[in-house]
Amino acid sequence: MGKYAPIRSFLQKRGTDVVPMTFAEIERVLGFRLPNSKNYPAWWSNNPTNNVMTSEWLAAGYKTEQVDIEKGRLVFRKSADNVAPVIEKAAGADKQRRRHPAFGALKDVTWIAPGVDLTEPADPEWADLIEDPNWNHWHS
């Protein structure tokens, strides 16, 4: 059970279509203060990858609307589309996510010979061409 799970339980128990709440009420339900991110409208978006708390209200079948940062309040509205299975599936997919098989394939393969200066131009003559005002870089 995650730290934001109490908001899911609260919303599920309410069962009403509309649940207006203040940020302070949400904090009482959770039992701790919301992060400073609560002061940004994006934190209250209904994007399932937004933050952990978003996943909880979406899993409860609600979406946020009428977010008023200045007054510290919002409305949870029962969602017409049931996004809970999508959230649960996404959460399971995160646990299953693995790195690409090629990740790390070149580990320990690349090496730099002693005495090589990586800050030195690869082709010293190229640097001379750039400094030449008569050099036309469009034609060789």
PDB file of C-alpha atoms in Angstrom:
ATOM      1  CA  MET A   1       0.000   0.000   0.000  1.00  0.00           C
ATOM      2  CA  GLY A   2       1.563   3.271  -1.136  1.00  0.00           C
ATOM      3  CA  LYS A   3       1.591   6.452   0.878  1.00  0.00           C
ATOM      4  CA  TYR A   4      -1.091   8.044  -1.342  1.00  0.00           C
ATOM      5  CA  ALA A   5      -3.416   5.000  -1.193  1.00  0.00           C
ATOM      6  CA  PRO A   6      -5.671   6.617   1.463  1.00  0.00           C
ATOM      7  CA  ILE A   7      -6.993   9.078  -1.144  1.00  0.00           C
ATOM      8  CA  ARG A   8      -8.063   6.163  -3.335  1.00  0.00           C
ATOM      9  CA  SER A   9      -9.868   4.502  -0.412  1.00  0.00           C
ATOM     10  CA  PHE A  10     -11.488   7.793   0.567  1.00  0.00           C
ATOM     11  CA  LEU A  11     -12.815   8.435  -2.937  1.00  0.00           C
ATOM     12  CA  GLN A  12     -14.029   4.866  -3.374  1.00  0.00           C
ATOM     13  CA  LYS A  13     -15.917   5.011  -0.064  1.00  0.00           C
ATOM     14  CA  ARG A  14     -17.527   8.338  -0.988  1.00  0.00           C
ATOM     15  CA  GLY A  15     -18.956   6.821  -4.152  1.00  0.00           C
ATOM     16  CA  THR A  16     -20.506  10.127  -5.208  1.00  0.00           C
ATOM     17  CA  ASP A  17     -20.037  11.586  -8.666  1.00  0.00           C
ATOM     18  CA  VAL A  18     -18.496  14.814  -7.377  1.00  0.00           C
ATOM     19  CA  VAL A  19     -16.130  15.201  -4.413  1.00  0.00           C
ATOM     20  CA  PRO A  20     -15.023  18.823  -3.818  1.00  0.00           C
ATOM     21  CA  MET A  21     -11.989  19.024  -1.523  1.00  0.00           C
ATOM     22  CA  THR A  22      -9.483  21.529  -0.242  1.00  0.00           C
ATOM     23  CA  PHE A  23      -5.788  20.722  -0.210  1.00  0.00           C
ATOM     24  CA  ALA A  24      -5.984  20.752   3.606  1.00  0.00           C
ATOM     25  CA  GLU A  25      -8.730  18.111   3.527  1.00  0.00           C
ATOM     26  CA  ILE A  26      -6.644  15.951   1.207  1.00  0.00           C
ATOM     27  CA  GLU A  27      -3.715  16.296   3.628  1.00  0.00           C
ATOM     28  CA  ARG A  28      -5.954  15.181   6.513  1.00  0.00           C
ATOM     29  CA  VAL A  29      -7.034  12.108   4.528  1.00  0.00           C
ATOM     30  CA  LEU A  30      -3.421  11.283   3.689  1.00  0.00           C
ATOM     31  CA  GLY A  31      -2.066  12.036   7.142  1.00  0.00           C
ATOM     32  CA  PHE A  32       0.783  14.215   5.873  1.00  0.00           C
ATOM     33  CA  ARG A  33       1.412  17.447   4.000  1.00  0.00           C
ATOM     34  CA  LEU A  34       1.310  17.474   0.221  1.00  0.00           C
ATOM     35  CA  PRO A  35       4.590  18.328  -1.521  1.00  0.00           C
ATOM     36  CA  ASN A  36       5.256  21.875  -2.738  1.00  0.00           C
ATOM     37  CA  SER A  37       4.421  20.571  -6.229  1.00  0.00           C
ATOM     38  CA  LYS A  38       0.764  20.973  -5.227  1.00  0.00           C
ATOM     39  CA  ASN A  39       1.220  24.654  -6.088  1.00  0.00           C
ATOM     40  CA  TYR A  40       1.543  23.844  -9.791  1.00  0.00           C
ATOM     41  CA  PRO A  41      -1.553  23.011 -11.859  1.00  0.00           C
ATOM     42  CA  ALA A  42       0.389  20.323 -13.743  1.00  0.00           C
ATOM     43  CA  TRP A  43       0.706  18.308 -10.518  1.00  0.00           C
ATOM     44  CA  TRP A  44      -3.073  17.938 -10.484  1.00  0.00           C
ATOM     45  CA  SER A  45      -3.321  16.827 -14.127  1.00  0.00           C
ATOM     46  CA  ASN A  46      -4.951  13.521 -14.975  1.00  0.00           C
ATOM     47  CA  ASN A  47      -1.935  12.157 -16.810  1.00  0.00           C
ATOM     48  CA  PRO A  48      -1.416   8.641 -15.357  1.00  0.00           C
ATOM     49  CA  THR A  49       2.375   9.046 -15.486  1.00  0.00           C
ATOM     50  CA  ASN A  50       2.229  12.421 -13.725  1.00  0.00           C
ATOM     51  CA  ASN A  51       2.858  11.324 -10.139  1.00  0.00           C
ATOM     52  CA  VAL A  52       1.989   8.574  -7.683  1.00  0.00           C
ATOM     53  CA  MET A  53      -1.022  10.398  -6.258  1.00  0.00           C
ATOM     54  CA  THR A  54      -2.531  10.841  -9.730  1.00  0.00           C
ATOM     55  CA  SER A  55      -2.510   7.072 -10.167  1.00  0.00           C
ATOM     56  CA  GLU A  56      -4.488   6.719  -6.938  1.00  0.00           C
ATOM     57  CA  TRP A  57      -7.368   9.037  -7.833  1.00  0.00           C
ATOM     58  CA  LEU A  58      -7.515   7.624 -11.359  1.00  0.00           C
ATOM     59  CA  ALA A  59      -7.560   4.068  -9.979  1.00  0.00           C
ATOM     60  CA  ALA A  60     -10.470   5.119  -7.752  1.00  0.00           C
ATOM     61  CA  GLY A  61     -12.317   6.114 -10.940  1.00  0.00           C
ATOM     62  CA  TYR A  62     -12.037   9.890 -10.533  1.00  0.00           C
ATOM     63  CA  LYS A  63     -10.478  12.770 -12.432  1.00  0.00           C
ATOM     64  CA  THR A  64      -9.559  16.211 -11.148  1.00  0.00           C
ATOM     65  CA  GLU A  65     -11.136  19.404 -12.415  1.00  0.00           C
ATOM     66  CA  GLN A  66     -11.661  23.005 -11.319  1.00  0.00           C
ATOM     67  CA  VAL A  67      -8.220  23.074  -9.712  1.00  0.00           C
ATOM     68  CA  ASP A  68      -7.795  26.413  -7.940  1.00  0.00           C
ATOM     69  CA  ILE A  69      -4.213  26.710  -6.720  1.00  0.00           C
ATOM     70  CA  GLU A  70      -4.730  30.122  -5.099  1.00  0.00           C
ATOM     71  CA  LYS A  71      -7.665  28.945  -2.985  1.00  0.00           C
ATOM     72  CA  GLY A  72      -6.182  25.478  -2.473  1.00  0.00           C
ATOM     73  CA  ARG A  73      -9.132  23.454  -3.688  1.00  0.00           C
ATOM     74  CA  LEU A  74     -10.297  21.195  -6.495  1.00  0.00           C
ATOM     75  CA  VAL A  75     -13.053  18.819  -7.497  1.00  0.00           C
ATOM     76  CA  PHE A  76     -12.735  15.084  -8.017  1.00  0.00           C
ATOM     77  CA  ARG A  77     -15.352  13.962 -10.546  1.00  0.00           C
ATOM     78  CA  LYS A  78     -16.327  10.373 -11.248  1.00  0.00           C
ATOM     79  CA  SER A  79     -14.843   9.523 -14.608  1.00  0.00           C
ATOM     80  CA  ALA A  80     -17.150   8.368 -17.387  1.00  0.00           C
ATOM     81  CA  ASP A  81     -14.365   6.213 -18.789  1.00  0.00           C
ATOM     82  CA  ASN A  82     -13.030   3.654 -16.365  1.00  0.00           C
ATOM     83  CA  VAL A  83      -9.279   4.280 -16.334  1.00  0.00           C
ATOM     84  CA  ALA A  84      -8.615   2.082 -13.283  1.00  0.00           C
ATOM     85  CA  PRO A  85      -7.706  -1.057 -15.309  1.00  0.00           C
ATOM     86  CA  VAL A  86      -5.358   1.045 -17.450  1.00  0.00           C
ATOM     87  CA  ILE A  87      -3.653   2.394 -14.329  1.00  0.00           C
ATOM     88  CA  GLU A  88      -3.326  -1.061 -12.805  1.00  0.00           C
ATOM     89  CA  LYS A  89      -1.944  -2.444 -16.066  1.00  0.00           C
ATOM     90  CA  ALA A  90       0.552   0.432 -16.350  1.00  0.00           C
ATOM     91  CA  ALA A  91       1.693  -0.131 -12.767  1.00  0.00           C
ATOM     92  CA  GLY A  92       2.284  -3.812 -13.526  1.00  0.00           C
ATOM     93  CA  ALA A  93       4.106  -2.935 -16.740  1.00  0.00           C
ATOM     94  CA  ASP A  94       6.532  -0.751 -14.808  1.00  0.00           C
ATOM     95  CA  LYS A  95       7.483  -3.733 -12.681  1.00  0.00           C
ATOM     96  CA  GLN A  96       7.994  -5.838 -15.810  1.00  0.00           C
ATOM     97  CA  ARG A  97       9.910  -3.174 -17.750  1.00  0.00           C
ATOM     98  CA  ARG A  98      13.409  -4.259 -18.589  1.00  0.00           C
ATOM     99  CA  ARG A  99      16.326  -2.641 -20.343  1.00  0.00           C
ATOM    100  CA  HIS A 100      16.860  -3.239 -24.019  1.00  0.00           C
ATOM    101  CA  PRO A 101      19.017  -6.339 -24.635  1.00  0.00           C
ATOM    102  CA  ALA A 102      21.682  -4.189 -26.296  1.00  0.00           C
ATOM    103  CA  PHE A 103      22.004  -1.956 -23.219  1.00  0.00           C
ATOM    104  CA  GLY A 104      25.625  -2.136 -22.099  1.00  0.00           C
ATOM    105  CA  ALA A 105      26.740  -4.171 -25.120  1.00  0.00           C
ATOM    106  CA  LEU A 106      29.760  -1.932 -25.646  1.00  0.00           C
ATOM    107  CA  LYS A 107      30.689  -1.745 -21.992  1.00  0.00           C
ATOM    108  CA  ASP A 108      34.446  -2.118 -21.559  1.00  0.00           C
ATOM    109  CA  VAL A 109      34.895  -2.371 -25.363  1.00  0.00           C
ATOM    110  CA  THR A 110      35.945   1.214 -25.966  1.00  0.00           C
ATOM    111  CA  TRP A 111      39.305   2.285 -24.673  1.00  0.00           C
ATOM    112  CA  ILE A 112      41.585   5.236 -25.231  1.00  0.00           C
ATOM    113  CA  ALA A 113      45.223   4.622 -26.024  1.00  0.00           C
ATOM    114  CA  PRO A 114      47.689   6.175 -23.583  1.00  0.00           C
ATOM    115  CA  GLY A 115      48.824   9.629 -24.662  1.00  0.00           C
ATOM    116  CA  VAL A 116      45.720  10.449 -26.745  1.00  0.00           C
ATOM    117  CA  ASP A 117      44.320  13.922 -26.049  1.00  0.00           C
ATOM    118  CA  LEU A 118      40.554  13.880 -26.605  1.00  0.00           C
ATOM    119  CA  THR A 119      40.419  17.679 -26.639  1.00  0.00           C
ATOM    120  CA  GLU A 120      42.757  17.951 -29.604  1.00  0.00           C
ATOM    121  CA  PRO A 121      41.151  18.298 -33.084  1.00  0.00           C
ATOM    122  CA  ALA A 122      40.861  14.983 -34.915  1.00  0.00           C
ATOM    123  CA  ASP A 123      42.193  16.554 -38.122  1.00  0.00           C
ATOM    124  CA  PRO A 124      44.543  19.461 -37.435  1.00  0.00           C
ATOM    125  CA  GLU A 125      44.390  20.552 -41.121  1.00  0.00           C
ATOM    126  CA  TRP A 126      40.617  21.041 -40.784  1.00  0.00           C
ATOM    127  CA  ALA A 127      41.189  23.720 -38.173  1.00  0.00           C
ATOM    128  CA  ASP A 128      43.511  25.541 -40.585  1.00  0.00           C
ATOM    129  CA  LEU A 129      40.792  25.524 -43.286  1.00  0.00           C
ATOM    130  CA  ILE A 130      38.235  27.100 -40.982  1.00  0.00           C
ATOM    131  CA  GLU A 131      40.612  29.948 -40.197  1.00  0.00           C
ATOM    132  CA  ASP A 132      41.329  30.577 -43.917  1.00  0.00           C
ATOM    133  CA  PRO A 133      38.966  33.395 -45.094  1.00  0.00           C
ATOM    134  CA  ASN A 134      39.351  32.279 -48.738  1.00  0.00           C
ATOM    135  CA  TRP A 135      38.125  28.752 -48.023  1.00  0.00           C
ATOM    136  CA  ASN A 136      34.662  28.098 -49.431  1.00  0.00           C
ATOM    137  CA  HIS A 137      33.075  25.557 -47.124  1.00  0.00           C
ATOM    138  CA  TRP A 138      30.377  24.675 -49.692  1.00  0.00           C
ATOM    139  CA  HIS A 139      32.832  23.318 -52.266  1.00  0.00           C
ATOM    140  CA  SER A 140      35.839  21.171 -51.716  1.00  0.00           C
TER     141      SER A 140
END
